PDB file of N, CA and C in Angstrom:
ATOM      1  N   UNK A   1    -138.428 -23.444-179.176  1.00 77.00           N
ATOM      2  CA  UNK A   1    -137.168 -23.576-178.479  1.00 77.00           C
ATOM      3  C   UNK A   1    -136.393 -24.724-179.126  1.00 77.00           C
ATOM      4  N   UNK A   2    -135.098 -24.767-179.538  1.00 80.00           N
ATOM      5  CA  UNK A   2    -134.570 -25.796-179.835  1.00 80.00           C
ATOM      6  C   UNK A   2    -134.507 -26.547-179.000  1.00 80.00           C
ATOM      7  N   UNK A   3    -134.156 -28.149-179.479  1.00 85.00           N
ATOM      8  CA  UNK A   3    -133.461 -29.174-179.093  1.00 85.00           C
ATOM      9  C   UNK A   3    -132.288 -28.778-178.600  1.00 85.00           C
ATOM     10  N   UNK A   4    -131.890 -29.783-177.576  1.00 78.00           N
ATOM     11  CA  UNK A   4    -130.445 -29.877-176.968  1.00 78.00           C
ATOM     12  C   UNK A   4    -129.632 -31.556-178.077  1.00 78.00           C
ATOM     13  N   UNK A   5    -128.674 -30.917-177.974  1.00 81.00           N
ATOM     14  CA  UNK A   5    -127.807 -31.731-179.051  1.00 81.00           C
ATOM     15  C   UNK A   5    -128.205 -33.362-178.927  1.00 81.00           C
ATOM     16  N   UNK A   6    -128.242 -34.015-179.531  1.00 88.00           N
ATOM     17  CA  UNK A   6    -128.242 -35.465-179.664  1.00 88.00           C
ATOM     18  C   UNK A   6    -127.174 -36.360-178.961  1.00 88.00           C
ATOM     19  N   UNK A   7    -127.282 -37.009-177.603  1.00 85.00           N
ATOM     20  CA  UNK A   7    -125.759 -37.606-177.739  1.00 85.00           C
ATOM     21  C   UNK A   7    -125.714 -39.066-177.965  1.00 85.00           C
ATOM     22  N   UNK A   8    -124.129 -39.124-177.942  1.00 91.00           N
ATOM     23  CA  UNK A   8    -124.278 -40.876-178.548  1.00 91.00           C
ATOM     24  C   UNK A   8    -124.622 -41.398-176.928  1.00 91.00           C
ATOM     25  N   UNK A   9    -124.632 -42.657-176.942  1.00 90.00           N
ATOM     26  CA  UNK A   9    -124.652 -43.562-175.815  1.00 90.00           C
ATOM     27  C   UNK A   9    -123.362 -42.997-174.727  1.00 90.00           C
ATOM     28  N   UNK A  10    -122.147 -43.087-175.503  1.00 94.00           N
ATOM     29  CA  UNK A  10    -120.761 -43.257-174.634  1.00 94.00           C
ATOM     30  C   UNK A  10    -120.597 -41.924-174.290  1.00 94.00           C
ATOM     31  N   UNK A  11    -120.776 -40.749-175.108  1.00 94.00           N
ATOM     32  CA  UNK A  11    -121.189 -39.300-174.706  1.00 94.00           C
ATOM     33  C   UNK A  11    -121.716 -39.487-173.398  1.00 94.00           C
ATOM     34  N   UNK A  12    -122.496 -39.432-173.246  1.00 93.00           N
ATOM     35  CA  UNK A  12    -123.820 -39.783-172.200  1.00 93.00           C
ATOM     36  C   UNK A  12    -123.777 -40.202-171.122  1.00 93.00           C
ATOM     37  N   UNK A  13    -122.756 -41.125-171.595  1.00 95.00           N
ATOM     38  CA  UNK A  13    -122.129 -42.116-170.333  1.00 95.00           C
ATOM     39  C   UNK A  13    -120.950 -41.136-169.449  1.00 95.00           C
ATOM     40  N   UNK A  14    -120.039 -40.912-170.455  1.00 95.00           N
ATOM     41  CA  UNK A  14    -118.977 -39.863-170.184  1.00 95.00           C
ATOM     42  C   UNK A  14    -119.377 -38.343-169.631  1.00 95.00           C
ATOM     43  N   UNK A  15    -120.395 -37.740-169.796  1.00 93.00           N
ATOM     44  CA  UNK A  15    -120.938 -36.816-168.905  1.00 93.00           C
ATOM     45  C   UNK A  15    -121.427 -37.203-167.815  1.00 93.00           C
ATOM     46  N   UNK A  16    -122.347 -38.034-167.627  1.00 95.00           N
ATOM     47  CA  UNK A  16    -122.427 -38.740-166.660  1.00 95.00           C
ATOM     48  C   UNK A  16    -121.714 -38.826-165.316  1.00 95.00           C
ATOM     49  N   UNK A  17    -120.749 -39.561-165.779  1.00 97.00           N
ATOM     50  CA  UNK A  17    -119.311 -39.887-165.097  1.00 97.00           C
ATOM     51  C   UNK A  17    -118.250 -38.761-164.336  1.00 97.00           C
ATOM     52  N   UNK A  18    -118.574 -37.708-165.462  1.00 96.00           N
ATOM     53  CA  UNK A  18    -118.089 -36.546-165.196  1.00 96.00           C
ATOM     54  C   UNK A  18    -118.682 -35.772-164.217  1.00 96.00           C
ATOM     55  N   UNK A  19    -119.671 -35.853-164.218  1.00 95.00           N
ATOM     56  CA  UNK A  19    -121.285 -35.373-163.174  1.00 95.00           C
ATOM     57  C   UNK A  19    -120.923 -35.534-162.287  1.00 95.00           C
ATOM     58  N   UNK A  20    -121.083 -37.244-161.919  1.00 97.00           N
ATOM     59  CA  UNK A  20    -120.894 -37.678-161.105  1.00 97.00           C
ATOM     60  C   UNK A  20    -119.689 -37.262-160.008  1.00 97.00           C
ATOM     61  N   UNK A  21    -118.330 -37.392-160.706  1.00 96.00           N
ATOM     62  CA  UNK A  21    -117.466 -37.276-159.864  1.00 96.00           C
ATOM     63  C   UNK A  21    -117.008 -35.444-159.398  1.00 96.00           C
ATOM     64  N   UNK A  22    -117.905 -34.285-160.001  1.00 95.00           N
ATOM     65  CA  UNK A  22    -118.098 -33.110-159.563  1.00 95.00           C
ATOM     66  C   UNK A  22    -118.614 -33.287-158.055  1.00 95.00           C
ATOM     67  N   UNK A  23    -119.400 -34.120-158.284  1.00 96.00           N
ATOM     68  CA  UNK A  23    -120.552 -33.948-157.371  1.00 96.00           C
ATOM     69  C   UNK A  23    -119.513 -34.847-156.103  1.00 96.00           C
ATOM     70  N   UNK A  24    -119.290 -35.797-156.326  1.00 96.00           N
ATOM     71  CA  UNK A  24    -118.389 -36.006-155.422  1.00 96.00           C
ATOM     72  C   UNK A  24    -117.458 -35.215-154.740  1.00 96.00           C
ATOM     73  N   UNK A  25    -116.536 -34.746-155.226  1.00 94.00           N
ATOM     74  CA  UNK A  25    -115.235 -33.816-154.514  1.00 94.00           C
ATOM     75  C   UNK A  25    -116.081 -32.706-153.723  1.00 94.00           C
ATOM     76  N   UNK A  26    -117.382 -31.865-154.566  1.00 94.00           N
ATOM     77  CA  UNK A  26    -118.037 -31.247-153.787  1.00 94.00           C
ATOM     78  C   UNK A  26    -118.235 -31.401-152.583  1.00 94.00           C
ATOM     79  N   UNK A  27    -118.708 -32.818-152.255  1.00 95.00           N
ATOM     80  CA  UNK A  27    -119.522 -33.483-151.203  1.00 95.00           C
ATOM     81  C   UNK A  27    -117.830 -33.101-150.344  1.00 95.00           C
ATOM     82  N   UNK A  28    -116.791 -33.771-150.491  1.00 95.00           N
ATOM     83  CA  UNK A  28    -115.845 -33.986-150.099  1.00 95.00           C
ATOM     84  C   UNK A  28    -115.267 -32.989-149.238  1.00 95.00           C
ATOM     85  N   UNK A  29    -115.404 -31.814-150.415  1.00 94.00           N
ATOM     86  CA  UNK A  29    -115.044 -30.542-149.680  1.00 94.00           C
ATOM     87  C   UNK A  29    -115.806 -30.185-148.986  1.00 94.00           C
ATOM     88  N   UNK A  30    -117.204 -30.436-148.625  1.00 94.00           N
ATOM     89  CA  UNK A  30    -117.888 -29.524-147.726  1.00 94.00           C
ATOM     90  C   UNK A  30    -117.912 -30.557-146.365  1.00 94.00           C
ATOM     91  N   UNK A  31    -117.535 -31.895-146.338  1.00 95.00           N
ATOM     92  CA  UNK A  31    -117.366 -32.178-145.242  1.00 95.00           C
ATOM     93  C   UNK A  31    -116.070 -32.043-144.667  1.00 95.00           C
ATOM     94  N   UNK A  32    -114.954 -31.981-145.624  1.00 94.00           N
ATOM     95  CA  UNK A  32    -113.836 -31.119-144.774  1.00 94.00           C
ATOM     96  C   UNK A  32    -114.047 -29.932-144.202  1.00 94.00           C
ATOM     97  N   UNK A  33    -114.555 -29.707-144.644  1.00 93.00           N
ATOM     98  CA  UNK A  33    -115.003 -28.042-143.919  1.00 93.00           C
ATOM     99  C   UNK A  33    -115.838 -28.298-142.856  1.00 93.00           C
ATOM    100  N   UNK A  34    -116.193 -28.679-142.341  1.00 93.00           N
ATOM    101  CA  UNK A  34    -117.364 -29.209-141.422  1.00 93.00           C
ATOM    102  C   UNK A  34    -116.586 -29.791-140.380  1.00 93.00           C
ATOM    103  N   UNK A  35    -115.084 -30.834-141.076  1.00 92.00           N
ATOM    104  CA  UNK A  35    -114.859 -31.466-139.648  1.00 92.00           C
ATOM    105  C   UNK A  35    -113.935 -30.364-139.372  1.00 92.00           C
ATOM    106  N   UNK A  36    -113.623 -29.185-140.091  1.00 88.00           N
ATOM    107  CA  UNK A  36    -112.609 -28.609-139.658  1.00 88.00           C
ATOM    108  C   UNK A  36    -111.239 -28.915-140.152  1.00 88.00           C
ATOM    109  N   UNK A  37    -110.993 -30.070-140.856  1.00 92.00           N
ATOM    110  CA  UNK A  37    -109.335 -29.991-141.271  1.00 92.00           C
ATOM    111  C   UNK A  37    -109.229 -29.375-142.517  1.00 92.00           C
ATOM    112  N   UNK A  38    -110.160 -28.377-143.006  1.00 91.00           N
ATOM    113  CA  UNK A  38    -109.953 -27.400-144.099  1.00 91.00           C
ATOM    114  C   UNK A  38    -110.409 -26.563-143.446  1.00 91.00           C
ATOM    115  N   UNK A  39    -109.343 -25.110-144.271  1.00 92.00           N
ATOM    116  CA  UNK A  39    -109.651 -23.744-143.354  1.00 92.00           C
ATOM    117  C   UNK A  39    -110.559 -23.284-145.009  1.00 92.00           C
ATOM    118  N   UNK A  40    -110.890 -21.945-144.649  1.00 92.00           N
ATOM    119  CA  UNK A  40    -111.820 -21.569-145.548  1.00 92.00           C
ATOM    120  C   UNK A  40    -110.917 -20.623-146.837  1.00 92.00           C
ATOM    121  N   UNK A  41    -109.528 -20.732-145.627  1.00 93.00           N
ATOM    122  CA  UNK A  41    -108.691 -19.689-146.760  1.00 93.00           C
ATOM    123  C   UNK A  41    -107.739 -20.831-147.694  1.00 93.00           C
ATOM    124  N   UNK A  42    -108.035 -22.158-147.637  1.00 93.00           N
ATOM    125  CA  UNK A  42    -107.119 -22.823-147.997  1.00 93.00           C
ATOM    126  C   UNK A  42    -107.926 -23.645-149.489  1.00 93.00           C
ATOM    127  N   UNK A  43    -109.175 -23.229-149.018  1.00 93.00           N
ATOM    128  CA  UNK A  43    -110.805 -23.593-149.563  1.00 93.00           C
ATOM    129  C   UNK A  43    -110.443 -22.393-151.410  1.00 93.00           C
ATOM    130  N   UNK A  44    -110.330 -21.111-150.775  1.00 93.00           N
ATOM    131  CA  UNK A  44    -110.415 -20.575-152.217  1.00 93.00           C
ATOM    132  C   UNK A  44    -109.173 -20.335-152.850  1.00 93.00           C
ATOM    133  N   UNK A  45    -107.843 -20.418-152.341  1.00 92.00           N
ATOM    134  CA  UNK A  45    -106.477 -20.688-152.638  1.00 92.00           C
ATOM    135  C   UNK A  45    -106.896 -22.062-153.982  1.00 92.00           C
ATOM    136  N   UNK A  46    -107.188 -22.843-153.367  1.00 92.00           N
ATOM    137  CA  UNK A  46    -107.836 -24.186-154.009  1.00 92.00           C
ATOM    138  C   UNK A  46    -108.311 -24.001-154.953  1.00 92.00           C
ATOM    139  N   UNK A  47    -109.656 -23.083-155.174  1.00 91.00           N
ATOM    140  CA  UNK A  47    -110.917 -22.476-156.033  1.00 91.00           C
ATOM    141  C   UNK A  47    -109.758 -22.370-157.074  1.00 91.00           C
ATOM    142  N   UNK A  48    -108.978 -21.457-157.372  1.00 91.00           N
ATOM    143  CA  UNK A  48    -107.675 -21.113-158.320  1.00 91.00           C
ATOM    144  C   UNK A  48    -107.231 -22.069-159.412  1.00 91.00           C
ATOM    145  N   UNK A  49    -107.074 -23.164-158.963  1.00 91.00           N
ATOM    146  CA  UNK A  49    -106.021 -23.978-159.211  1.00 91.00           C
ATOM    147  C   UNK A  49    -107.254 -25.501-159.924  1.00 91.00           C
ATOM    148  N   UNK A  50    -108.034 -25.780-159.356  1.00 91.00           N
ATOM    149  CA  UNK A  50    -109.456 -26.912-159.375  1.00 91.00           C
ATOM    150  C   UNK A  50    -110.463 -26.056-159.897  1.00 91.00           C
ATOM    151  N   UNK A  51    -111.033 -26.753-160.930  1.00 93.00           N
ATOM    152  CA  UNK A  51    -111.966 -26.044-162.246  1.00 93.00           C
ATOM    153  C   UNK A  51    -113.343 -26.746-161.366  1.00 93.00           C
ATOM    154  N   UNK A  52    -113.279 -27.871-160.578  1.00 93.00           N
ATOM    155  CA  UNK A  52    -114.564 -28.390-160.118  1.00 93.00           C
ATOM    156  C   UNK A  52    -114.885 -27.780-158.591  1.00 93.00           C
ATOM    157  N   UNK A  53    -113.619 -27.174-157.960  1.00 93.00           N
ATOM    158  CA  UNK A  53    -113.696 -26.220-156.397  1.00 93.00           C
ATOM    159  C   UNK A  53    -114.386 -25.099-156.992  1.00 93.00           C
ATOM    160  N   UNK A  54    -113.548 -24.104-157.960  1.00 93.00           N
ATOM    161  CA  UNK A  54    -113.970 -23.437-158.622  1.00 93.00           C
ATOM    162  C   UNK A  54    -115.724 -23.003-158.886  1.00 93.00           C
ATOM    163  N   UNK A  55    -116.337 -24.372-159.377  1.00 94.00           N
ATOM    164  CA  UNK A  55    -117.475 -23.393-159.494  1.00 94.00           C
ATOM    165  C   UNK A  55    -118.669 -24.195-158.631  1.00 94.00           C
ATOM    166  N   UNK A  56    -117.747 -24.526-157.321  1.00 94.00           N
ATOM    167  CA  UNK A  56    -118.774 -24.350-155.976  1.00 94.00           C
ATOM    168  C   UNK A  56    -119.164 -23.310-155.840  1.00 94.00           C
ATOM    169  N   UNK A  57    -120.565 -23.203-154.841  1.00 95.00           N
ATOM    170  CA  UNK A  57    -121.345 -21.768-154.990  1.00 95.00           C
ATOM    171  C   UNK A  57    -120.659 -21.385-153.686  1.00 95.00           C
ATOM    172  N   UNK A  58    -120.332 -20.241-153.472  1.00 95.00           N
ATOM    173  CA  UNK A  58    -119.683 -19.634-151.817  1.00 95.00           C
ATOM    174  C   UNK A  58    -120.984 -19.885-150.973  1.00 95.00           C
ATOM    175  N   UNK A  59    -122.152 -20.059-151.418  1.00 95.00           N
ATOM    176  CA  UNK A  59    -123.029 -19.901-150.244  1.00 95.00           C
ATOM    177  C   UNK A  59    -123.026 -21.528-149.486  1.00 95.00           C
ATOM    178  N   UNK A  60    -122.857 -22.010-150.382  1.00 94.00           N
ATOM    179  CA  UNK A  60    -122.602 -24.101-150.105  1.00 94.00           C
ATOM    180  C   UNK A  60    -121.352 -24.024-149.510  1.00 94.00           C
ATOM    181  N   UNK A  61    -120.511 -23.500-149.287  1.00 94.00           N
ATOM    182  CA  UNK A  61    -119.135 -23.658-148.600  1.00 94.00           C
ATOM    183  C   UNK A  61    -120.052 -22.979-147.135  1.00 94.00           C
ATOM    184  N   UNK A  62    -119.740 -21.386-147.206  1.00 95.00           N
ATOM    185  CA  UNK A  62    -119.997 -21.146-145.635  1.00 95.00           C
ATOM    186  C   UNK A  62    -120.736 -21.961-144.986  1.00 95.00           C
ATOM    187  N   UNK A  63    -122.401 -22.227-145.843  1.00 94.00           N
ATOM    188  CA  UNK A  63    -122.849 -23.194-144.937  1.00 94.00           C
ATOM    189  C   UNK A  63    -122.733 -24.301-144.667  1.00 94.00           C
ATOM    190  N   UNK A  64    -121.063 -24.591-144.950  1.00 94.00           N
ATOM    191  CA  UNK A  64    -120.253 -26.210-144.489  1.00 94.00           C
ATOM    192  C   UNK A  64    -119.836 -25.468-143.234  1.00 94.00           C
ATOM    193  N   UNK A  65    -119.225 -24.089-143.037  1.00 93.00           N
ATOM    194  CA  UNK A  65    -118.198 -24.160-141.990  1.00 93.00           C
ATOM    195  C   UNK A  65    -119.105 -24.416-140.291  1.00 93.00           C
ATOM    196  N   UNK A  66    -118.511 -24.519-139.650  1.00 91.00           N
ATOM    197  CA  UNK A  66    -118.783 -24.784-138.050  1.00 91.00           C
ATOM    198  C   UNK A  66    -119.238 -23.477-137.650  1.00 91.00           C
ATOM    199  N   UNK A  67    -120.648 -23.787-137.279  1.00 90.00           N
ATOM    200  CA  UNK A  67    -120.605 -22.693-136.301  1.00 90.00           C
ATOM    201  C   UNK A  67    -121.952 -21.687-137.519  1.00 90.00           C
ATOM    202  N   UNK A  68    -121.848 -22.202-138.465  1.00 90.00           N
ATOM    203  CA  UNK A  68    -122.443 -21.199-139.332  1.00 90.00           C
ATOM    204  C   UNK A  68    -123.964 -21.700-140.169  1.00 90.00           C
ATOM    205  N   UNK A  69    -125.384 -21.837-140.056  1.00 90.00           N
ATOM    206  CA  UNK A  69    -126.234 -21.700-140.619  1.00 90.00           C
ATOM    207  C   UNK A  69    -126.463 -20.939-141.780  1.00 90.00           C
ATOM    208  N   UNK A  70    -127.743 -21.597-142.526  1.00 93.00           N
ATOM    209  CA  UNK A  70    -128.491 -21.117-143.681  1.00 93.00           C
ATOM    210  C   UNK A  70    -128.485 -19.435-143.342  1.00 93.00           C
ATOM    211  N   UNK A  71    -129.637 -19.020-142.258  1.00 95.00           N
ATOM    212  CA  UNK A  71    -129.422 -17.441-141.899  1.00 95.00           C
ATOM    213  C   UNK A  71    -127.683 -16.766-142.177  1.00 95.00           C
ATOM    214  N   UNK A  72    -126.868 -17.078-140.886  1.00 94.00           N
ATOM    215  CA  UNK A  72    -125.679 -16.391-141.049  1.00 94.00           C
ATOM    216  C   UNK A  72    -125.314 -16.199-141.890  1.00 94.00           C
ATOM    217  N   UNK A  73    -125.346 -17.328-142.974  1.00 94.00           N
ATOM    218  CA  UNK A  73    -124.519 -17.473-144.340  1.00 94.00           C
ATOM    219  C   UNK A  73    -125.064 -16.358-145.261  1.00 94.00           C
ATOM    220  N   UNK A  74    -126.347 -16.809-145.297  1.00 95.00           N
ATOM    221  CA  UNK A  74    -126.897 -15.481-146.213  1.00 95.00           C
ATOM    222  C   UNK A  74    -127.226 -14.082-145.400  1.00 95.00           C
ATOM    223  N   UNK A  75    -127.141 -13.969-144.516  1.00 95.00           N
ATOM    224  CA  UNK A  75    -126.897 -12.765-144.312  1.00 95.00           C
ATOM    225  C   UNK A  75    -125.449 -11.784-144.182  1.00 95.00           C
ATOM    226  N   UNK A  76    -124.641 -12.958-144.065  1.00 94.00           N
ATOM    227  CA  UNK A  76    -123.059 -12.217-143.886  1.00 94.00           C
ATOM    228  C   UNK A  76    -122.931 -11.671-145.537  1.00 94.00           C
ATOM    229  N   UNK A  77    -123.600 -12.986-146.931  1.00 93.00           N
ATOM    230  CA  UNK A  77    -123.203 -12.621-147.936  1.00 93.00           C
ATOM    231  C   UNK A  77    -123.907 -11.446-148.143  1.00 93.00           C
ATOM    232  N   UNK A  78    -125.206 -11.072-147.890  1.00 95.00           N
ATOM    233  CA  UNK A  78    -125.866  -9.987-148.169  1.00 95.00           C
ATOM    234  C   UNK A  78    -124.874  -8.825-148.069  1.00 95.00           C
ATOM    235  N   UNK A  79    -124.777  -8.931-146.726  1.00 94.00           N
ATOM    236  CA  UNK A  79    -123.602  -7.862-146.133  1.00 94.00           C
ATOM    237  C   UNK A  79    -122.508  -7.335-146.732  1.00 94.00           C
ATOM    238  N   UNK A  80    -121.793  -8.536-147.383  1.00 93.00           N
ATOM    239  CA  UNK A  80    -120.806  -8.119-148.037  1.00 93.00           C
ATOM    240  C   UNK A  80    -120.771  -7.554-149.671  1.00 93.00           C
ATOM    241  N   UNK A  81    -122.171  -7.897-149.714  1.00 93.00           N
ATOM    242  CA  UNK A  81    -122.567  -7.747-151.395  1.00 93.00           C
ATOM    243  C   UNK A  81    -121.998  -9.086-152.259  1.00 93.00           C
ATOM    244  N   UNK A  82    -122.689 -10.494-151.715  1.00 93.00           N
ATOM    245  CA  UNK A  82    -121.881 -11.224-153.057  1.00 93.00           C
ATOM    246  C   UNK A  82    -123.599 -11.900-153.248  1.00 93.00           C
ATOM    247  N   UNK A  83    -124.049 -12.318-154.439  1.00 94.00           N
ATOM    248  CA  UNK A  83    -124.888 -12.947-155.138  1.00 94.00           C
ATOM    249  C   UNK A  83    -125.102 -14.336-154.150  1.00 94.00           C
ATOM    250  N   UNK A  84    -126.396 -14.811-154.092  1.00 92.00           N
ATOM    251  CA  UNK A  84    -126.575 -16.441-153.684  1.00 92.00           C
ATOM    252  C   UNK A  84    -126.080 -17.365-154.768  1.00 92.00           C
ATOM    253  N   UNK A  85    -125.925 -16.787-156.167  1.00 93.00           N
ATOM    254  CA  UNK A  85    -125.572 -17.761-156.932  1.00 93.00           C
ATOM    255  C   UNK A  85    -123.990 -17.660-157.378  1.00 93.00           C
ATOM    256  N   UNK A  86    -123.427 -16.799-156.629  1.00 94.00           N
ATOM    257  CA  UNK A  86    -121.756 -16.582-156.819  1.00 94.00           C
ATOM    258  C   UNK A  86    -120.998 -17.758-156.560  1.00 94.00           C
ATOM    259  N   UNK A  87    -120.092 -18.272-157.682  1.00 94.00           N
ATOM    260  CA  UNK A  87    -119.488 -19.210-157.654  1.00 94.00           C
ATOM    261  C   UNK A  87    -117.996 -18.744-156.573  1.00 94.00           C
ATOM    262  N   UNK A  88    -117.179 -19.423-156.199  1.00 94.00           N
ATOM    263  CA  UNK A  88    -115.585 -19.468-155.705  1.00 94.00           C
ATOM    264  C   UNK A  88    -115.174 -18.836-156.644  1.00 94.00           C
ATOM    265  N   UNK A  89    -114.521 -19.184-157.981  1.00 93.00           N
ATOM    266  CA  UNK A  89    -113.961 -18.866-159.088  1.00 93.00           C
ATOM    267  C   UNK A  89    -114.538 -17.590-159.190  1.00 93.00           C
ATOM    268  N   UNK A  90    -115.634 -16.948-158.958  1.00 92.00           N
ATOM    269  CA  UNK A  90    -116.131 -15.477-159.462  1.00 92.00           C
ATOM    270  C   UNK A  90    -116.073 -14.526-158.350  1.00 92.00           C
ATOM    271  N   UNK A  91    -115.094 -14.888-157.512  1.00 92.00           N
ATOM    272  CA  UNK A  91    -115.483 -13.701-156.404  1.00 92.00           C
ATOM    273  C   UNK A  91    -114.027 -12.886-156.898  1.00 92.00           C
ATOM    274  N   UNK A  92    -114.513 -11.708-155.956  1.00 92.00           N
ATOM    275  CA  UNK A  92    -113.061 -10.456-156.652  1.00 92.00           C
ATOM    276  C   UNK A  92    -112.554 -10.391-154.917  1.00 92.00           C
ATOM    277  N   UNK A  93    -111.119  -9.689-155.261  1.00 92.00           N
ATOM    278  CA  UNK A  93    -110.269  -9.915-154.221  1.00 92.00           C
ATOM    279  C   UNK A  93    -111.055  -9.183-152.740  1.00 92.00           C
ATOM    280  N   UNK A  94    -111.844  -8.030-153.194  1.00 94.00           N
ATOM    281  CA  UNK A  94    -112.358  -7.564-152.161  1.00 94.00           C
ATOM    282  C   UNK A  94    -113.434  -8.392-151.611  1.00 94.00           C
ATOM    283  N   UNK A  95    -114.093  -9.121-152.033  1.00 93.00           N
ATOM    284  CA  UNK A  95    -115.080 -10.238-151.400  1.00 93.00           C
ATOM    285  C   UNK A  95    -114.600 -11.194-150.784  1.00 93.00           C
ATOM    286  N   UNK A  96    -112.969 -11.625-151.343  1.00 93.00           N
ATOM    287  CA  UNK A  96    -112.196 -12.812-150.727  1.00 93.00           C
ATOM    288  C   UNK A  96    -111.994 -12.380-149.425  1.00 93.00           C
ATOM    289  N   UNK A  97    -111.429 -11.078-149.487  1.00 95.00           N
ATOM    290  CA  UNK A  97    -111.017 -10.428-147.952  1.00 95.00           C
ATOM    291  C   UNK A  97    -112.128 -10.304-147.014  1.00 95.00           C
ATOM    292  N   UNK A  98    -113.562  -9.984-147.613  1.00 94.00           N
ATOM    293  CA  UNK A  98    -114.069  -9.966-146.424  1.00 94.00           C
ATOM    294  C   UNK A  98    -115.048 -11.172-146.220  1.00 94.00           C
ATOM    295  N   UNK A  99    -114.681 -12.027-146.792  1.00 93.00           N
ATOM    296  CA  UNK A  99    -115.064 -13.473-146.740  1.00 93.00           C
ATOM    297  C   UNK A  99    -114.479 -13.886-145.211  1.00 93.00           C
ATOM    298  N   UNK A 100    -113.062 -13.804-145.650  1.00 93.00           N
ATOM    299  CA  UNK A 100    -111.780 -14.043-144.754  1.00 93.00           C
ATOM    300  C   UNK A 100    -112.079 -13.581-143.092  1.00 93.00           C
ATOM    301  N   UNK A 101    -112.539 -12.439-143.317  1.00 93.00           N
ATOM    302  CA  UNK A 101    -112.636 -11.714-142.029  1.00 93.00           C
ATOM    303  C   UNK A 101    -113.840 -11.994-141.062  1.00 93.00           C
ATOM    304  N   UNK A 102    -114.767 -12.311-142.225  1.00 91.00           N
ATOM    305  CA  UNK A 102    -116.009 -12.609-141.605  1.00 91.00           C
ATOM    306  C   UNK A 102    -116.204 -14.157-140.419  1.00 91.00           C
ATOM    307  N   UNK A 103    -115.196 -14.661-141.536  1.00 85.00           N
ATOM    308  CA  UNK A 103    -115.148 -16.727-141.385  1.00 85.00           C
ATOM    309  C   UNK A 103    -113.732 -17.106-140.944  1.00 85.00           C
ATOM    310  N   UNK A 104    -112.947 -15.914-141.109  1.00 74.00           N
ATOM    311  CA  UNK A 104    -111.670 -16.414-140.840  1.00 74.00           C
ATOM    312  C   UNK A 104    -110.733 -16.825-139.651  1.00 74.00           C
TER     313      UNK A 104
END
């Protein structure tokens, strides 16, 4: 198996950093969703436009919203046919809609 590329120090640092602050807004968004001053349709409007909303997994969002568990979540997605590992950015309009309907 190859090696993964060599990086310099400041590389390293700079991914890092970059990591880091993914992981942040993530966090961010899923506790808006939680207290409720984000709706879920305002959540993938967002996904569009933000390359780091974007490739949140849909199953980590529902199970931010109120009201909704590990079970529900994966079973509504079952239902609708979307992947556990489906990002925001990869869903098609017919999954958005019944995202919408399900959570909306």
């Amino acid at each position: 198996m190859p090696q993964p590329p060599q990086l310099t120090p400041e590389q390293r640092e700079a991914a890092l950093a970059k990591a880091a602050e993914a992981r942040r807004t993530r966090a961010e968004l899923k506790e808006k969703l939680k207290m409720g001053s984000l709706s879920l349709s305002a959540v993938l409007d967002q996904a569009e436009a933000d390359r780091i909303v974007g490739k949140t997994k849909v199953l980590a969002v529902i199970e931010s919203l109120p009201g909704v568990g590990k079970v529900k979540a994966r079973r509504t997605m079952d239902e609708i046919g979307i992947a556990e590992s489906r990002t925001l950015k990869g869903l098609g309009a017919q999954q958005r809609k019944a995202l919408l309907d399900a959570f909306g």
